Coordinates of C-alpha atoms and ligand atoms in Angstrom, one line a residue:
M1 CA 43.5 -34.2 32.4
A2 CA 44.8 -36.2 29.5
R3 CA 41.2 -36.6 28.2
S4 CA 40.7 -32.8 28.3
D5 CA 44.0 -32.1 26.6
E6 CA 43.0 -34.5 23.8
Q7 CA 39.7 -32.7 23.5
R8 CA 41.3 -29.3 23.3
L9 CA 43.6 -30.6 20.6
A10 CA 40.7 -31.9 18.6
D11 CA 38.9 -28.6 19.0
L12 CA 42.0 -26.8 17.8
Q13 CA 42.3 -29.1 14.8
A14 CA 38.7 -28.5 13.9
T15 CA 39.1 -24.7 14.1
Y16 CA 42.3 -24.9 12.1
S17 CA 40.8 -27.0 9.3
R18 CA 37.8 -24.7 9.2
A19 CA 40.1 -21.7 8.8
V20 CA 42.2 -23.4 6.2
R21 CA 39.2 -24.5 4.1
G22 CA 38.5 -20.8 3.5
F23 CA 41.8 -20.4 1.7
L24 CA 41.2 -23.2 -0.9
P25 CA 41.0 -21.7 -4.4
P26 CA 37.4 -21.2 -5.6
E27 CA 36.2 -23.8 -8.1
G28 CA 35.6 -21.2 -10.8
L29 CA 31.8 -21.7 -10.8
T30 CA 29.2 -19.2 -11.5
V31 CA 26.4 -18.7 -8.9
S32 CA 23.9 -20.7 -11.0
E33 CA 26.4 -23.6 -11.5
W34 CA 27.1 -23.6 -7.8
A35 CA 23.4 -23.6 -7.0
D36 CA 22.7 -26.5 -9.5
R37 CA 25.5 -28.5 -7.9
Y38 CA 25.1 -27.8 -4.1
R39 CA 22.0 -25.8 -3.2
R40 CA 19.0 -27.5 -1.7
L41 CA 15.6 -25.8 -1.2
S42 CA 14.3 -26.1 2.3
P43 CA 10.8 -27.5 2.9
E44 CA 9.6 -24.7 5.1
S45 CA 10.2 -22.0 2.5
S46 CA 9.6 -23.8 -0.7
A47 CA 6.9 -25.8 -2.2
E48 CA 9.5 -27.7 -4.2
A49 CA 12.0 -28.8 -1.6
G50 CA 15.0 -30.6 -2.8
P51 CA 17.9 -29.8 -5.2
W52 CA 17.8 -26.3 -6.8
R53 CA 17.3 -26.3 -10.6
T54 CA 18.1 -23.1 -12.4
S55 CA 16.1 -24.5 -15.4
R56 CA 13.0 -24.1 -13.3
T57 CA 13.3 -20.3 -13.2
P58 CA 15.5 -19.6 -16.3
Y59 CA 15.1 -15.9 -15.8
L60 CA 17.1 -16.0 -12.6
K61 CA 20.3 -17.3 -14.4
E62 CA 21.6 -14.0 -15.7
P63 CA 21.0 -12.0 -12.5
M64 CA 22.8 -14.7 -10.5
D65 CA 25.7 -15.1 -12.9
A66 CA 26.1 -11.3 -13.2
F67 CA 27.1 -11.6 -9.5
T68 CA 30.3 -13.5 -10.5
D69 CA 31.0 -11.4 -13.6
P70 CA 34.1 -9.2 -12.7
R71 CA 32.7 -6.4 -14.9
V72 CA 29.7 -6.0 -12.7
R73 CA 29.8 -4.0 -9.4
K74 CA 26.1 -4.1 -8.5
V75 CA 23.1 -6.2 -9.5
V76 CA 19.6 -4.7 -9.2
I77 CA 16.5 -6.8 -9.2
V78 CA 13.0 -5.3 -9.3
A79 CA 10.5 -8.1 -8.9
G80 CA 7.2 -9.0 -7.3
S81 CA 6.5 -11.9 -5.1
Q82 CA 6.5 -15.6 -6.1
I83 CA 9.2 -15.1 -8.7
G84 CA 12.2 -16.4 -6.7
K85 CA 14.1 -13.2 -6.0
T86 CA 14.8 -14.3 -2.4
E87 CA 16.2 -17.6 -3.5
C88 CA 18.4 -15.7 -6.0
E89 CA 19.8 -13.6 -3.1
L90 CA 20.3 -16.7 -1.0
N91 CA 22.2 -18.4 -3.8
C92 CA 24.5 -15.5 -4.0
L93 CA 25.0 -15.5 -0.3
A94 CA 25.7 -19.2 -0.2
Y95 CA 28.1 -18.8 -3.1
I96 CA 30.0 -16.1 -1.1
M97 CA 30.1 -18.4 2.0
D98 CA 31.4 -21.4 0.1
Q99 CA 33.4 -20.0 -2.8
D100 CA 34.5 -16.4 -2.4
P101 CA 34.3 -15.5 1.3
G102 CA 34.3 -12.0 2.6
T103 CA 32.3 -9.9 5.0
V104 CA 28.6 -9.6 4.0
L105 CA 26.3 -6.9 5.1
F106 CA 22.8 -8.1 4.6
I107 CA 20.3 -5.4 5.2
Q108 CA 16.5 -5.8 5.6
P109 CA 14.1 -2.9 6.3
T110 CA 14.0 -3.5 10.0
L111 CA 15.8 -5.6 12.6
E112 CA 12.7 -7.7 13.0
D113 CA 12.7 -8.4 9.2
A114 CA 16.4 -9.4 9.6
K115 CA 15.7 -11.8 12.5
K116 CA 12.9 -13.4 10.5
F117 CA 15.0 -13.7 7.4
S118 CA 17.8 -15.3 9.4
R119 CA 15.6 -17.8 11.2
L120 CA 13.3 -18.7 8.3
R121 CA 15.5 -18.5 5.3
V122 CA 19.3 -18.4 6.1
E123 CA 19.3 -21.0 8.9
P124 CA 17.2 -23.6 7.0
M125 CA 19.5 -23.1 3.9
V126 CA 22.6 -23.7 5.9
R127 CA 21.1 -26.7 7.6
D128 CA 19.9 -28.4 4.4
C129 CA 23.1 -27.6 2.4
P130 CA 26.0 -29.9 3.5
R131 CA 28.6 -27.6 1.9
L132 CA 27.4 -24.8 4.2
R133 CA 26.6 -26.8 7.3
R134 CA 30.2 -27.6 7.8
K135 CA 31.3 -24.0 7.5
V136 CA 28.7 -21.6 8.9
H137 CA 28.4 -20.9 12.6
D138 CA 26.5 -18.4 14.8
T139 CA 28.6 -15.8 16.6
E140 CA 27.7 -13.3 19.1
R141 CA 28.7 -9.7 18.9
G142 CA 29.4 -7.9 22.2
G143 CA 28.6 -4.4 23.4
K144 CA 26.1 -2.1 21.8
Q145 CA 26.0 -4.0 18.5
A146 CA 24.7 -7.2 20.2
K147 CA 21.2 -5.7 20.1
T148 CA 21.2 -4.5 16.5
V149 CA 23.3 -7.0 14.5
L150 CA 22.8 -10.7 13.9
Q151 CA 26.0 -12.5 13.0
K152 CA 27.2 -15.7 11.5
S153 CA 30.8 -16.6 10.7
F154 CA 32.3 -18.8 8.0
P155 CA 36.0 -19.4 7.1
G156 CA 37.3 -16.2 5.6
G157 CA 34.3 -14.1 6.3
M158 CA 31.2 -13.3 8.2
L159 CA 27.6 -12.4 7.6
M160 CA 26.1 -9.5 9.5
M161 CA 22.3 -9.0 9.2
V162 CA 20.9 -5.6 10.2
G163 CA 17.8 -3.4 9.9
S164 CA 18.1 -0.4 7.5
N165 CA 17.4 2.0 10.3
A166 CA 20.4 0.7 12.3
A167 CA 22.9 0.4 9.4
S168 CA 25.0 3.1 11.2
A169 CA 25.7 0.5 13.9
L170 CA 28.2 -0.9 11.4
A171 CA 29.9 2.3 10.6
S172 CA 33.3 1.0 11.4
T173 CA 33.0 -2.5 9.8
P174 CA 34.3 -2.8 6.3
A175 CA 32.2 -5.1 4.1
R176 CA 33.1 -6.5 0.7
Y177 CA 29.5 -7.5 0.0
I178 CA 26.2 -5.8 0.5
I179 CA 22.9 -7.5 -0.1
G180 CA 19.9 -5.1 0.4
D181 CA 16.5 -6.7 0.5
E182 CA 13.1 -5.0 0.1
R183 CA 14.9 -1.8 -0.6
D184 CA 11.7 0.2 -1.1
R185 CA 10.6 -0.4 2.5
W186 CA 13.9 0.9 4.0
A187 CA 14.1 3.8 6.4
L188 CA 14.9 6.9 4.5
S189 CA 17.6 7.6 7.0
A190 CA 19.7 5.4 9.3
G191 CA 19.3 7.4 12.5
R192 CA 20.6 10.8 11.7
E193 CA 23.2 9.5 9.3
G194 CA 21.4 9.7 6.0
D195 CA 20.5 7.2 3.3
P196 CA 21.3 3.7 4.6
W197 CA 22.4 2.5 1.2
R198 CA 25.0 5.2 0.9
L199 CA 26.2 4.4 4.4
A200 CA 26.5 0.7 3.5
E201 CA 28.4 1.4 0.2
A202 CA 30.9 3.5 2.1
R203 CA 31.9 0.3 3.9
Q204 CA 33.0 -1.1 0.5
T205 CA 35.5 1.5 -0.6
T206 CA 38.6 -0.4 0.4
F207 CA 37.6 -3.5 -1.7
Y208 CA 38.5 -3.4 -5.4
N209 CA 36.4 -6.5 -5.9
A210 CA 33.3 -5.3 -3.9
K211 CA 29.9 -6.5 -5.0
A212 CA 26.4 -5.4 -4.1
I213 CA 22.9 -6.7 -4.7
E214 CA 19.9 -4.4 -4.4
V215 CA 16.5 -6.1 -4.5
S216 CA 12.9 -5.0 -4.0
T217 CA 9.3 -5.2 -4.9
P218 CA 8.5 -1.9 -6.6
T219 CA 6.3 0.5 -4.7
V220 CA 5.1 4.1 -5.4
K221 CA 6.2 5.9 -8.5
G222 CA 8.5 8.8 -7.7
A223 CA 9.2 7.5 -4.2
S224 CA 10.9 4.3 -5.2
N225 CA 14.6 3.8 -4.5
I226 CA 14.6 0.6 -6.5
E227 CA 13.3 2.5 -9.5
T228 CA 16.2 4.9 -9.2
A229 CA 18.7 2.0 -8.9
Y230 CA 17.1 0.2 -11.9
A231 CA 17.5 3.4 -14.0
S232 CA 21.2 3.6 -13.2
G233 CA 21.8 0.1 -14.7
T234 CA 21.4 -1.8 -17.9
Q235 CA 17.6 -1.8 -17.6
E236 CA 16.9 -5.4 -18.7
R237 CA 13.5 -6.9 -19.3
W238 CA 12.6 -10.6 -19.7
V239 CA 11.2 -10.8 -23.2
T240 CA 9.4 -13.7 -25.0
R241 CA 9.3 -14.2 -28.7
C242 CA 5.8 -14.0 -30.2
P243 CA 5.1 -17.4 -31.8
E244 CA 3.1 -15.7 -34.6
C245 CA 5.4 -12.9 -35.7
G246 CA 8.7 -13.5 -34.0
E247 CA 8.9 -10.1 -32.3
W248 CA 10.2 -10.0 -28.7
H249 CA 8.1 -8.4 -25.9
D250 CA 7.9 -8.5 -22.2
I251 CA 4.5 -9.7 -21.0
Q252 CA 2.5 -6.8 -19.5
F253 CA -0.9 -7.0 -17.8
D254 CA -2.2 -4.4 -20.2
D255 CA -1.8 -6.9 -23.1
I256 CA -3.6 -9.7 -21.3
R257 CA -7.1 -10.4 -22.6
F258 CA -9.7 -12.3 -20.6
K259 CA -13.5 -12.5 -20.1
Y260 CA -15.2 -12.8 -16.7
E261 CA -18.5 -12.9 -15.0
T262 CA -19.4 -11.4 -11.6
D263 CA -21.9 -12.9 -9.2
R264 CA -23.0 -11.7 -5.8
V265 CA -22.7 -14.2 -2.9
N266 CA -23.9 -12.9 0.4
G267 CA -23.6 -9.4 -0.8
R268 CA -20.0 -9.8 -1.9
K269 CA -18.8 -9.9 -5.4
V270 CA -17.3 -13.1 -6.7
H271 CA -15.5 -13.2 -10.0
R272 CA -15.2 -16.1 -12.4
L273 CA -13.1 -16.2 -15.6
T274 CA -15.2 -17.3 -18.6
S275 CA -12.2 -17.5 -20.9
E276 CA -8.6 -18.5 -20.5
P277 CA -6.4 -15.4 -20.4
E278 CA -4.5 -14.7 -23.6
W279 CA -1.7 -12.4 -24.6
L280 CA -2.3 -9.9 -27.3
C281 CA 0.9 -9.3 -29.3
P282 CA 1.5 -5.6 -29.6
S283 CA 3.3 -6.2 -32.9
C284 CA 1.0 -8.4 -34.9
G285 CA -2.3 -8.3 -32.8
C286 CA -2.5 -12.1 -32.6
L287 CA -3.9 -13.7 -29.4
V288 CA -1.5 -16.3 -27.9
S289 CA -2.4 -18.7 -25.1
E290 CA -0.5 -18.9 -21.8
R291 CA 0.8 -22.4 -22.6
R292 CA 2.3 -21.3 -26.0
M293 CA 3.9 -18.2 -24.5
R294 CA 5.5 -20.3 -21.7
E295 CA 6.9 -22.6 -24.4
A296 CA 8.2 -19.8 -26.5
P297 CA 11.9 -18.7 -26.3
S298 CA 12.7 -16.0 -23.7
R299 CA 15.7 -14.0 -23.0
W300 CA 16.8 -10.7 -21.3
R301 CA 16.9 -7.6 -23.4
A302 CA 18.8 -4.5 -22.2
D303 CA 17.3 -1.1 -22.9
N304 CA 20.5 0.7 -21.6
P305 CA 23.4 -1.7 -22.3
G306 CA 26.0 1.1 -22.1
A307 CA 25.5 1.1 -18.3
L308 CA 27.6 -2.0 -18.0
A309 CA 30.8 0.0 -19.0
Q310 CA 29.7 3.2 -17.3
T311 CA 28.2 2.4 -14.0
R312 CA 28.9 -1.4 -13.9
V313 CA 25.3 -1.9 -12.8
R314 CA 23.2 -4.6 -14.3
S315 CA 19.5 -4.1 -13.5
F316 CA 16.7 -6.5 -14.1
W317 CA 12.9 -6.1 -13.9
L318 CA 10.5 -9.0 -13.6
N319 CA 6.7 -9.5 -13.2
A320 CA 4.6 -12.5 -12.1
F321 CA 3.7 -13.5 -15.7
C322 CA 7.0 -15.4 -16.0
S323 CA 6.7 -17.2 -12.6
P324 CA 6.2 -20.9 -12.8
W325 CA 4.2 -20.8 -9.6
T326 CA 1.6 -18.2 -10.6
S327 CA -0.9 -18.9 -13.4
W328 CA -2.2 -16.0 -15.5
S329 CA -5.7 -16.9 -14.4
R330 CA -4.7 -16.4 -10.8
I331 CA -3.2 -13.0 -11.6
C332 CA -6.4 -11.9 -13.4
L333 CA -8.6 -13.1 -10.5
D334 CA -6.5 -11.3 -8.0
F335 CA -6.8 -8.2 -10.1
L336 CA -10.6 -8.5 -10.3
D337 CA -10.9 -9.0 -6.5
A338 CA -8.7 -6.0 -5.8
K339 CA -9.8 -3.6 -8.5
D340 CA -12.4 -1.7 -6.4
D341 CA -10.1 -1.1 -3.5
P342 CA -7.1 1.1 -4.2
Q343 CA -5.0 -0.2 -1.4
R344 CA -5.4 -3.8 -2.5
L345 CA -5.0 -2.8 -6.1
Q346 CA -1.6 -1.3 -5.2
V347 CA -0.5 -4.6 -3.8
V348 CA -1.5 -6.4 -7.1
Y349 CA 0.3 -3.7 -9.1
N350 CA 3.5 -4.1 -7.0
T351 CA 3.6 -7.8 -6.4
L352 CA 2.0 -9.3 -9.5
F353 CA 2.3 -6.8 -12.3
G354 CA 5.7 -5.8 -11.0
R355 CA 4.6 -2.2 -11.6
L356 CA 5.1 1.0 -9.7
W357 CA 1.9 2.4 -8.3
E358 CA 1.1 5.9 -9.3
D359 CA -0.6 7.9 -6.6
R360 CA -3.9 8.3 -8.5
G361 CA -5.2 11.2 -6.3
D362 CA -4.7 13.5 -9.2
L363 CA -5.8 11.0 -11.8
V364 CA -9.4 11.4 -10.6
S365 CA -10.0 14.6 -12.4
D366 CA -12.7 17.2 -11.9
D367 CA -13.9 16.5 -15.4
E368 CA -14.2 12.8 -14.7
M369 CA -16.2 13.5 -11.6
M370 CA -18.5 15.9 -13.5
A371 CA -19.1 13.3 -16.2
R372 CA -19.9 10.7 -13.5
R373 CA -22.9 12.7 -12.0
E374 CA -26.2 10.8 -12.2
D375 CA -29.9 11.4 -12.2
Y376 CA -31.5 10.1 -9.0
G377 CA -34.8 9.8 -10.8
T378 CA -38.3 11.3 -10.3
R379 CA -41.1 10.3 -8.0
P380 CA -44.6 9.2 -9.3
D381 CA -45.9 12.8 -8.7
G382 CA -43.1 14.2 -11.0
T383 CA -40.9 15.7 -8.2
P384 CA -37.3 14.7 -8.1
V385 CA -36.2 11.8 -5.8
E386 CA -34.2 13.5 -3.0
L387 CA -32.8 10.4 -1.5
P388 CA -31.9 7.2 -3.5
D389 CA -33.0 4.0 -1.9
G390 CA -29.5 2.8 -1.0
A391 CA -29.0 5.9 1.2
L392 CA -30.2 4.7 4.6
V393 CA -28.7 7.4 6.9
V394 CA -28.3 11.1 6.3
T395 CA -25.7 13.4 7.9
V396 CA -24.7 17.0 7.4
G397 CA -21.2 18.6 7.5
V398 CA -21.0 22.4 8.0
D399 CA -18.0 24.6 7.3
V400 CA -18.1 28.0 9.0
Q401 CA -16.6 30.9 7.2
D402 CA -16.6 34.6 8.2
T403 CA -19.3 35.5 5.7
R404 CA -21.3 32.3 5.3
L405 CA -22.0 28.7 6.2
E406 CA -21.3 26.0 3.6
Y407 CA -22.9 22.6 4.1
E408 CA -23.2 19.3 2.5
V409 CA -26.0 16.7 3.1
V410 CA -24.7 13.2 2.5
G411 CA -26.6 9.9 2.3
H412 CA -24.9 6.8 3.5
G413 CA -25.4 3.2 2.5
R414 CA -24.0 0.1 4.1
W415 CA -20.3 -0.7 3.2
G416 CA -19.4 2.9 2.8
E417 CA -21.3 3.8 -0.3
T418 CA -22.3 7.4 -0.3
W419 CA -24.7 9.7 -2.1
G420 CA -24.3 13.5 -2.4
I421 CA -27.7 14.9 -1.6
E422 CA -27.3 18.7 -1.5
K423 CA -24.4 21.1 -1.4
G424 CA -25.4 24.5 -0.3
V425 CA -24.2 27.9 0.9
I426 CA -26.0 30.1 3.5
M427 CA -24.8 33.6 3.1
G428 CA -24.5 35.8 6.2
R429 CA -22.2 36.2 9.3
P430 CA -22.3 33.3 11.6
D431 CA -23.2 35.5 14.6
T432 CA -26.6 36.3 13.2
D433 CA -29.8 34.3 14.0
E434 CA -30.8 34.2 10.4
V435 CA -28.0 31.9 9.1
W436 CA -28.6 29.4 11.9
E437 CA -32.4 29.4 11.3
R438 CA -31.7 28.6 7.7
L439 CA -29.3 25.8 8.7
D440 CA -32.2 24.5 10.9
G441 CA -34.2 24.3 7.7
V442 CA -31.5 21.9 6.3
T443 CA -31.1 19.8 9.4
S444 CA -34.8 19.3 10.0
H445 CA -35.7 18.8 6.4
V446 CA -37.3 15.4 5.7
W447 CA -35.4 13.9 2.6
R448 CA -37.8 11.8 0.6
Y449 CA -37.3 8.5 -1.1
R450 CA -39.0 7.6 -4.3
D451 CA -41.9 5.9 -2.4
G452 CA -42.6 9.0 -0.3
R453 CA -41.1 7.9 2.9
G454 CA -38.2 10.0 4.2
V455 CA -35.6 10.6 6.9
R456 CA -34.1 13.6 8.6
A457 CA -30.4 14.2 9.1
S458 CA -29.2 12.0 12.0
V459 CA -26.2 14.0 13.0
T460 CA -24.8 17.4 11.9
C461 CA -21.1 18.4 12.5
V462 CA -20.3 22.1 12.6
D463 CA -16.7 23.3 12.4
S464 CA -15.8 25.5 15.3
G465 CA -12.2 26.2 14.1
G466 CA -12.7 29.7 12.5
H467 CA -13.2 33.1 13.9
Y468 CA -16.6 32.3 15.5
T469 CA -15.7 29.5 17.9
Q470 CA -17.7 30.7 20.8
E471 CA -20.7 31.5 18.5
V472 CA -20.6 27.9 17.1
Y473 CA -20.4 26.4 20.6
E474 CA -23.4 28.4 21.8
R475 CA -25.5 27.7 18.7
C476 CA -24.7 24.0 18.7
R477 CA -25.5 23.7 22.4
A478 CA -28.9 25.0 21.7
R479 CA -29.3 22.3 19.0
Q480 CA -28.0 19.3 20.9
A481 CA -31.5 17.7 20.9
S482 CA -31.3 17.7 17.1
R483 CA -27.8 16.2 17.3
V484 CA -26.0 19.2 15.9
F485 CA -22.5 19.1 17.3
A486 CA -19.5 21.4 17.4
I487 CA -16.3 19.8 16.0
K488 CA -12.7 20.8 15.8
G489 CA -10.6 19.4 13.0
K490 CA -7.1 18.2 13.8
G491 CA -4.5 17.4 11.1
G492 CA -1.6 14.9 11.4
E493 CA -0.8 11.3 11.1
G494 CA -2.3 8.7 13.4
I495 CA -5.1 10.9 14.9
P496 CA -8.3 8.8 15.0
Y497 CA -11.1 10.0 12.8
V498 CA -13.4 10.5 15.8
S499 CA -12.4 10.7 19.5
V500 CA -14.2 10.9 22.7
P501 CA -15.9 14.3 23.0
T502 CA -14.9 16.8 25.7
Q503 CA -16.9 19.5 27.4
V504 CA -15.8 23.0 26.7
P505 CA -17.0 26.1 28.5
I506 CA -18.8 28.8 26.6
R507 CA -17.5 32.4 27.2
D508 CA -19.2 34.5 29.9
K509 CA -21.7 31.7 30.6
R510 CA -21.8 29.0 33.1
I511 CA -22.6 26.4 30.5
K512 CA -20.6 23.9 28.5
C513 CA -20.8 22.5 25.1
W514 CA -19.7 19.1 23.8
L515 CA -16.8 19.3 21.4
Y516 CA -15.7 16.4 19.1
T517 CA -12.1 16.3 17.8
I518 CA -12.0 15.0 14.2
G519 CA -8.8 13.5 12.7
V520 CA -9.2 15.2 9.4
D521 CA -6.3 13.4 7.7
A522 CA -8.0 10.1 8.4
G523 CA -11.1 11.5 6.8
K524 CA -9.3 12.8 3.7
A525 CA -7.7 9.5 3.1
Q526 CA -11.1 7.8 3.3
I527 CA -12.6 10.3 0.9
M528 CA -9.7 10.1 -1.6
S529 CA -9.7 6.3 -1.6
S530 CA -13.5 6.1 -2.2
L531 CA -13.3 8.6 -5.0
K532 CA -11.1 6.2 -6.9
V533 CA -13.7 3.4 -6.7
Q534 CA -15.1 3.2 -10.3
E535 CA -18.2 1.1 -9.9
P536 CA -21.3 1.6 -7.8
G537 CA -21.2 -0.6 -4.7
P538 CA -19.1 -0.6 -1.6
K539 CA -17.3 2.8 -1.0
Y540 CA -18.5 4.3 -4.3
C541 CA -19.4 8.0 -4.2
H542 CA -22.6 9.0 -6.1
F543 CA -23.2 12.6 -7.1
P544 CA -26.4 14.0 -8.6
R545 CA -26.6 16.5 -11.4
G546 CA -27.4 20.0 -10.0
R547 CA -28.1 20.5 -6.3
G548 CA -24.8 22.4 -5.9
Y549 CA -22.6 19.7 -7.5
D550 CA -21.0 21.9 -10.1
E551 CA -17.4 22.4 -11.3
G552 CA -16.6 24.5 -8.3
Y553 CA -17.7 21.7 -6.0
F554 CA -15.4 19.1 -7.6
A555 CA -12.5 21.5 -7.7
G556 CA -12.9 21.9 -4.0
L557 CA -13.4 18.2 -3.3
L558 CA -10.2 17.3 -5.2
S559 CA -8.3 20.2 -3.8
E560 CA -5.7 18.3 -1.8
R561 CA -3.5 15.3 -2.4
L562 CA -1.3 13.1 -0.3
V563 CA 2.4 13.6 -0.8
L564 CA 5.3 11.6 0.7
S565 CA 7.8 14.0 2.3
K566 CA 11.2 13.1 3.6
T567 CA 11.9 14.0 7.2
G568 CA 15.0 13.6 9.4
T569 CA 13.9 10.2 10.6
G570 CA 12.0 8.7 7.7
S571 CA 9.2 9.5 5.4
R572 CA 5.8 11.0 6.3
W573 CA 2.6 11.4 4.3
R574 CA 1.0 14.7 4.4
W575 CA -1.8 16.5 2.6
E576 CA -1.0 19.3 0.2
K577 CA -3.2 21.8 -1.6
I578 CA -3.1 21.2 -5.4
P579 CA -2.3 24.4 -7.2
G580 CA -5.4 25.9 -8.8
H581 CA -7.6 24.2 -6.3
E582 CA -7.3 26.7 -3.4
R583 CA -10.9 26.5 -2.2
N584 CA -11.4 23.4 -0.1
E585 CA -14.8 23.9 1.7
A586 CA -16.3 21.1 -0.3
L587 CA -13.7 18.7 1.0
D588 CA -14.1 19.9 4.6
C589 CA -17.9 19.6 4.5
R590 CA -17.7 16.0 3.1
N591 CA -15.1 15.2 5.8
Y592 CA -17.4 16.5 8.6
A593 CA -20.4 14.7 7.2
L594 CA -18.5 11.4 7.1
A595 CA -17.2 12.0 10.7
A596 CA -20.9 12.5 11.7
L597 CA -21.6 8.9 10.5
E598 CA -18.5 7.7 12.4
M599 CA -20.0 9.3 15.5
L600 CA -23.3 7.7 14.9
N601 CA -22.0 4.3 14.0
P602 CA -25.5 3.2 13.1
D603 CA -27.0 -0.3 13.6
W604 CA -27.4 -1.1 9.9
D605 CA -29.5 -4.3 10.4
A606 CA -32.1 -2.3 12.4
I607 CA -32.2 0.4 9.8
E608 CA -32.7 -2.0 7.0
R609 CA -35.4 -3.8 8.9
S610 CA -37.3 -0.5 9.6
R611 CA -36.8 0.6 5.9
S612 CA -38.5 -2.6 4.7
G613 CA -41.2 -2.3 7.4
A614 CA -44.5 -0.5 7.0
D615 CA -43.6 2.6 9.1
R616 CA -44.4 5.6 6.8
A617 CA -43.6 8.3 9.3
P618 CA -40.3 10.2 8.9
S619 CA -37.9 8.5 11.3
R620 CA -34.4 8.8 12.6
P621 CA -32.5 5.6 12.5
K622 CA -31.9 4.0 15.8
R623 CA -28.4 4.1 17.0
Q624 CA -26.5 1.1 18.1
R625 CA -26.9 0.4 21.8
R626 CA -23.3 0.8 23.1
R627 CA -20.1 1.4 21.3
R628 CA -18.1 4.6 21.0
D629 CA -18.0 7.1 23.9
R630 CA -20.2 10.0 23.0
A631 CA -22.0 12.8 24.6
P632 CA -24.0 10.7 27.1
D633 CA -27.2 12.5 27.8
E634 CA -27.8 14.0 24.4
W635 CA -28.0 10.7 22.5
Ligands
LIG1 ZN1 3.3 -11.1 -32.8

């Protein structure tokens, strides 16, 4: 009994002294001073484990110290990866726990992110930092919140970590501090309650000394919350003094000059820099090496200094060119590797250049496409080459209108490279034999290469969605042997490009027709991303001069763009017609022709072998033995 009493007393003492420690006056340090004195970087999250040194990343000093500046209510940091923004947040968090305790709401995009952040960043920091280890403890929350909130307590305050979509779980908890990480990936609404940031800020209203930190990698222009937050603040950029002329500039990728060579290794492009990247000073035009720029004086420059008095927001924007962990050569090589793939290029823009990505759907202009058309060459007998050598498989997409059929014949190479072969219109109502016979002329035509060999269309997809559904079913059924199939386009997110076909009955007849459902949005995304590829090779779209590829064609092909729309529960991408581009048959035909290739999923190795073989007869490529479910007996 006595032993247990003693133990209880000791526990009580420990609790009491923990509580009292929270009421000791702060040491009057700034965050950077505190970090230099007490913070240790953990080995699992840092290549440079050990004591924190602000001098290593001098650009983080001002953002951290702004946090302890009584004039500042909110600090906004826009920065890519490998710059240290997370350490900056952690230093502020550690400072709160040790020096100026209060309730902290730490918000990540999702609960999963919050759990990961807690386990991989917060816990190692507490473990490796003796000042914090003594103070910070895990606590459980009861009831409904247990599932949505991670919690740690320290004398005088607590840390609550949540996902942005569940920020409403904390509706009743006042918080003096808010730290919001990866703000651009947050849910647009926390449940039905609206913008999570506003919800979080509402928790702060009772604190005269409330503070917030909003941090993110930038994302898409016009849809970026961190861009808006940055604009509301002092808009500070990290500028370096040109060693030649003394002017101050922030280093932008557009001002970096470098030379490179490209080799092909196993069919893939490999880039190599042939000169060290240099910075071209926009003021004096001198080229300055990376080493000299890193040694030159740097400081923050505010474009909107008045915001400090008006909104009390200091906002900072950083890119990877100032990071001590990322060389300029690395940035240039990452850019070269990504430049042909818009999705990867966006990552480079956001994380390395620290730049917003502009949805470039509308940057590919009709004029640009017209200018890009090429001559496929002539054959020895003087007739034009119908099919360039890279186009190994041919498919056709057909759009059915009340007065005509529109079609496009597309040649496909390996790795998604495509060649427009012919864009045509067959006038006439779709319930007359004549239009279908003329379509047969297209689907059975042998498209000739330069050497005289040729191939027919492997698969043709015909849209059944208009007023002539039954007619299309019937006509396609009669042409199954030539692999002419009825398709039905279905819009919406997450619908696979090609699904398993179903059998649909044909009116008044005891026969059925195979019908493929095409996820047209998946197709549009594929088309738009390939149109942005600038160099022939994987995914590039070739177009010939003539053969129906005129201004009207490109206006139709570029008739829709992807827009991000806000909905009750988040954001959703959807396709929208661009004003002035009302006709979209060209886009539909291309979409169906690409779906036809998806359905076929050809065995490229076999096709390449047969192309290089001696077989001169027109041939259809062999299909791969077994893959996607398809109309069984017709194939
Ligand atoms: Zn200069």
